[in-house]
mmCIF file of C-alpha atoms in Angstrom:
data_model
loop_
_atom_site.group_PDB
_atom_site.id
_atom_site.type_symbol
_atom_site.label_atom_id
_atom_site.label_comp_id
_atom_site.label_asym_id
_atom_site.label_seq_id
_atom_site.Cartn_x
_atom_site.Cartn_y
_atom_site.Cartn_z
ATOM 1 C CA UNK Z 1 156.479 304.696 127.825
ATOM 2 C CA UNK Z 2 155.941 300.971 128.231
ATOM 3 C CA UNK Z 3 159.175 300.608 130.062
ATOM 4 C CA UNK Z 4 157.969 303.265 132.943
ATOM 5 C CA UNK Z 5 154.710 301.578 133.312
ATOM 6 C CA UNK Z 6 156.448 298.564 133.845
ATOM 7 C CA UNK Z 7 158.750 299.859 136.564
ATOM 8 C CA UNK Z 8 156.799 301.950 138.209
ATOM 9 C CA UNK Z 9 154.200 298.910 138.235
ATOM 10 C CA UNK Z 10 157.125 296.614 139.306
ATOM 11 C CA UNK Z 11 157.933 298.981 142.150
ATOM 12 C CA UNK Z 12 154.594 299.510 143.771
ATOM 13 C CA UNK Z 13 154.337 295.731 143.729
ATOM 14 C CA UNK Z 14 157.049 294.741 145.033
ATOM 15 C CA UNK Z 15 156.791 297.835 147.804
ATOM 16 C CA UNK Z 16 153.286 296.563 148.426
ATOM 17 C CA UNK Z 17 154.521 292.771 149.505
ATOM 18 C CA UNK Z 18 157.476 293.868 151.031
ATOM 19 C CA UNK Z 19 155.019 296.514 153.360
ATOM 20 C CA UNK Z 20 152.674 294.039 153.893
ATOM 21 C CA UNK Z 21 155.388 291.563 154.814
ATOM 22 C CA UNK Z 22 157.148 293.451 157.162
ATOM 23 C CA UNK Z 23 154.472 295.376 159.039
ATOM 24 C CA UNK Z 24 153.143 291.699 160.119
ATOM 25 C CA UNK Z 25 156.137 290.554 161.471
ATOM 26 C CA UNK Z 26 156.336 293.893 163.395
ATOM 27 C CA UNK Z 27 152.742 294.023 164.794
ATOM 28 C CA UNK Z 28 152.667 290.530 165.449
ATOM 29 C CA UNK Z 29 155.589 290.306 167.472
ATOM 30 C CA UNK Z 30 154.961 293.665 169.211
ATOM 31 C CA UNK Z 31 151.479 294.450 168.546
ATOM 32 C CA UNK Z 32 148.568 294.170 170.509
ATOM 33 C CA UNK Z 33 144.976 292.162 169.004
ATOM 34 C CA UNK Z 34 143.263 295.506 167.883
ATOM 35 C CA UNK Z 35 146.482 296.493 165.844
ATOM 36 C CA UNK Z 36 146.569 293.038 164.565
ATOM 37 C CA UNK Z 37 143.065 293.451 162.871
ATOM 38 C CA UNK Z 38 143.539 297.082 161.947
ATOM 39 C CA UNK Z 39 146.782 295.947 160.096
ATOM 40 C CA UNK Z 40 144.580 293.039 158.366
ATOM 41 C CA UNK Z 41 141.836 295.057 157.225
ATOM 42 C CA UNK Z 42 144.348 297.698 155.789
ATOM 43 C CA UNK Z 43 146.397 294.858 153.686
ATOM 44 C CA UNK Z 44 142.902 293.772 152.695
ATOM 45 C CA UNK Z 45 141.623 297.355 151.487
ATOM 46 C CA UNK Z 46 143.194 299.300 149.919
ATOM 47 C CA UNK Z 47 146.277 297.071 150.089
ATOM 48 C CA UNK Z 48 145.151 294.419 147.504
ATOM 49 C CA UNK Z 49 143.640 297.123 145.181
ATOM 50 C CA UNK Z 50 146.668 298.410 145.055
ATOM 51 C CA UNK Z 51 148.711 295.038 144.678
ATOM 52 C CA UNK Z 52 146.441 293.259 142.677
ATOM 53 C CA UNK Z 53 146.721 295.923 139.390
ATOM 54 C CA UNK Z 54 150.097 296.854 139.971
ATOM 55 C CA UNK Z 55 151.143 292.963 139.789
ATOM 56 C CA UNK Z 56 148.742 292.183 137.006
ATOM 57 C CA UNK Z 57 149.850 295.663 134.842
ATOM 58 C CA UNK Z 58 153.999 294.496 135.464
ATOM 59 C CA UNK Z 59 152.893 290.831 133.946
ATOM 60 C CA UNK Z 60 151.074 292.810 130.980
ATOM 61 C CA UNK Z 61 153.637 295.366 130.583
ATOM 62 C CA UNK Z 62 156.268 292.843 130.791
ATOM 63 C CA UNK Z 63 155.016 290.693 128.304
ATOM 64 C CA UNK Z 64 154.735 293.720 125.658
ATOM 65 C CA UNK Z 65 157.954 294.589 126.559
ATOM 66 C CA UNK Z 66 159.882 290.350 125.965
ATOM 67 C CA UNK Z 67 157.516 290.985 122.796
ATOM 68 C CA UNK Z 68 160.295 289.688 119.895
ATOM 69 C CA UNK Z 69 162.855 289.930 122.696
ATOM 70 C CA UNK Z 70 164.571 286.587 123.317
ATOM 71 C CA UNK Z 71 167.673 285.357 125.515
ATOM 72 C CA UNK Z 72 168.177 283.358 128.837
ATOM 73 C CA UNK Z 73 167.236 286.705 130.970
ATOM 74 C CA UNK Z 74 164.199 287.003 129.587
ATOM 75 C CA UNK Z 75 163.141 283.131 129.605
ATOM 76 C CA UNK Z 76 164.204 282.811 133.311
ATOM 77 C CA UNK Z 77 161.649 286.114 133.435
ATOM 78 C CA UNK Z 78 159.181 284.702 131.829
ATOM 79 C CA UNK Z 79 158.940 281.439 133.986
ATOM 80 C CA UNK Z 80 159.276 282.856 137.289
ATOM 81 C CA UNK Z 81 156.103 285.308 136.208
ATOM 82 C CA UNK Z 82 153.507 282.341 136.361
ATOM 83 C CA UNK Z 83 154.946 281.574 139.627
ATOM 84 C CA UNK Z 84 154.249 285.051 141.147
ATOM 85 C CA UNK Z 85 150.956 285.187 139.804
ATOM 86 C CA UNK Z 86 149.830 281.605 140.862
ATOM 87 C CA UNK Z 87 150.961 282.220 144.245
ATOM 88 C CA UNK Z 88 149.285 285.655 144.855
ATOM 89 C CA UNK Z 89 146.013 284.568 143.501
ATOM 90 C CA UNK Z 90 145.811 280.818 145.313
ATOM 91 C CA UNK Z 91 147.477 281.526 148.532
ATOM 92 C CA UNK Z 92 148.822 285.315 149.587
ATOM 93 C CA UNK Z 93 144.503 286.839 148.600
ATOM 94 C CA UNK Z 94 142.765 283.904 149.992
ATOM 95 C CA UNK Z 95 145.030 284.146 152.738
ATOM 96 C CA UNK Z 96 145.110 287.940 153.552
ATOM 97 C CA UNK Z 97 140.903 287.634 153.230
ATOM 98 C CA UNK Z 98 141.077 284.795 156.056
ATOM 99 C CA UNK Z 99 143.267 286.790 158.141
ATOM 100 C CA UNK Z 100 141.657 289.612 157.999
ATOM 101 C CA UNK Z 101 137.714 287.906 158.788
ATOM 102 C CA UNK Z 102 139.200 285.992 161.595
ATOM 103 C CA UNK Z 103 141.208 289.271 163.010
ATOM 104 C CA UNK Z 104 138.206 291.341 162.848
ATOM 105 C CA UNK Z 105 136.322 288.974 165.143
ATOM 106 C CA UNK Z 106 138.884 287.902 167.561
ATOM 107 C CA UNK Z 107 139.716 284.785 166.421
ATOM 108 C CA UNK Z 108 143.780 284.894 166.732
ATOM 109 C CA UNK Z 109 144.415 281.047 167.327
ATOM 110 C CA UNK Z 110 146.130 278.638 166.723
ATOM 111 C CA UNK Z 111 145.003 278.321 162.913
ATOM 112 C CA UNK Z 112 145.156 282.002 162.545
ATOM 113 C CA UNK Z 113 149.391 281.627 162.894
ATOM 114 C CA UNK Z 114 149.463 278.639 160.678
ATOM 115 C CA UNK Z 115 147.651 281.041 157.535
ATOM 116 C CA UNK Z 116 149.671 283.453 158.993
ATOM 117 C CA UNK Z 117 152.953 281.565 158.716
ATOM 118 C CA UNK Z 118 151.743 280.231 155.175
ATOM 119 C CA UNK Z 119 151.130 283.925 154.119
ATOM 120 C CA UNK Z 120 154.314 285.248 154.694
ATOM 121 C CA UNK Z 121 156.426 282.052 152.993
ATOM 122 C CA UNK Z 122 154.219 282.413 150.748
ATOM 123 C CA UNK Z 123 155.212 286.126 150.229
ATOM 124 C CA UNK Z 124 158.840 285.335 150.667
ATOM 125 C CA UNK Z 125 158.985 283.491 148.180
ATOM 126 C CA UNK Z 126 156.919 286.213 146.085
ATOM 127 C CA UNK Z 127 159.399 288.756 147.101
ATOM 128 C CA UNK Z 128 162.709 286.679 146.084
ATOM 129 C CA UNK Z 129 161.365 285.878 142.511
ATOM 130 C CA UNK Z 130 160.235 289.431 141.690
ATOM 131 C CA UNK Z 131 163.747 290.341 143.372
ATOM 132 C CA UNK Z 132 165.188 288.230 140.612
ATOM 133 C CA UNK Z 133 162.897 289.068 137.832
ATOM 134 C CA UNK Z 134 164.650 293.109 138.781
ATOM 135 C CA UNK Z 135 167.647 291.910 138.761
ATOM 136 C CA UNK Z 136 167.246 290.306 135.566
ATOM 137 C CA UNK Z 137 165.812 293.630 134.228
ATOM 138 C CA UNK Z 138 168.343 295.811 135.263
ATOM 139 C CA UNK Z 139 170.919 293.532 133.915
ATOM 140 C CA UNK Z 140 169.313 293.719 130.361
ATOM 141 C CA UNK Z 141 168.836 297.050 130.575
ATOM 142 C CA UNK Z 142 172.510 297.440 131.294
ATOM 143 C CA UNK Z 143 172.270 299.268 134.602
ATOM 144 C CA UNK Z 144 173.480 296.271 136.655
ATOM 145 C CA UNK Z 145 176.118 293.324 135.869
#
C-alpha cells in the first residue's frame, strides 16, 4: 500500500511542476496580461494545495519505504530529496505567491520576469532531480535498467 501512495504521490507532483512549468512558458510567450494573472492565481490555488501534500506525502512515503533499505540508489535518493524540498519551500512558493500578487495588479515588469525566470530554473531543476529520484525507483524496483 505504501508503495502506491508513494507513486501516485510522486506522480501528481511531478505532473503538478511539470503543468505549472509549461503552461508559463506557453502563456507568457503567447498570452495576453489577463491570462497571465489567471494562470498565476490558478498555480497559486489550488495548484500549491495540490503540490505542496503530494511533495511532502512522496518525502514521507519515501522515507518509510528506504526504511532498512540501503544501497547507492537509495542514498543518491535520499540526498537529492532535501534538495527538492528546500527549493520548493524557499524559492518555487515564495515565488509563485509574488507572481501571482504582482499579476493580479498589473505589475508585469521588469522584476516580475526576473522571479519569473528564477521560478522556472528553479523548477527545472525540481523537475530533473525528481526525474532522477523515478528513475532511481524504477530501477530498484526492477522495471527499468
Amino acid at each position: 500500500m505504501m508503495l502506491v501512495l508513494h507513486r501516485l504521490a510522486a506522480l501528481i507532483a511531478v505532473s503538478c511542476i511539470a503543468t505549472f512549468f509549461s503552461t508559463t512558458i506557453f502563456v507568457i510567450i503567447l498570452g495576453t496580461l489577463e491570462s497571465t494573472a489567471n494562470l498565476k492565481s490558478l498555480i497559486v490555488w489550488p495548484g500549491l494545495f495540490i503540490l505542496v501534500p503530494s511533495i511532502a506525502l512522496t518525502g514521507v512515503s519515501g522515507f518509510a519505504l528506504a526504511k532498512g533499505r540501503s544501497g547507492k540508489l537509495v542514498q543518491q535518493k535520499m540526498r537529492r530529496m532535501p534538495f527538492i524540498g528546500v527549493n520548493g519551500i524557499l524559492v518555487l512558493i515564495p515565488c509563485a505567491v509574488f507572481l501571482d500578487r504582482w499579476a493580479s495588479v498589473g505589475t508585469i515588469d521588469t522584476n516580475f520576469y526576473i522571479v519569473q525566470g528564477i521560478e522556472l530554473l528553479a523548477g527545472a531543476i525540481n523537475l530533473i532531480l525528481m526525474g532522477l529520484n523515478m528513475k532511481d525507483g524504477l530501477r530498484m524496483s526492477g522495471r527499468f535498467r
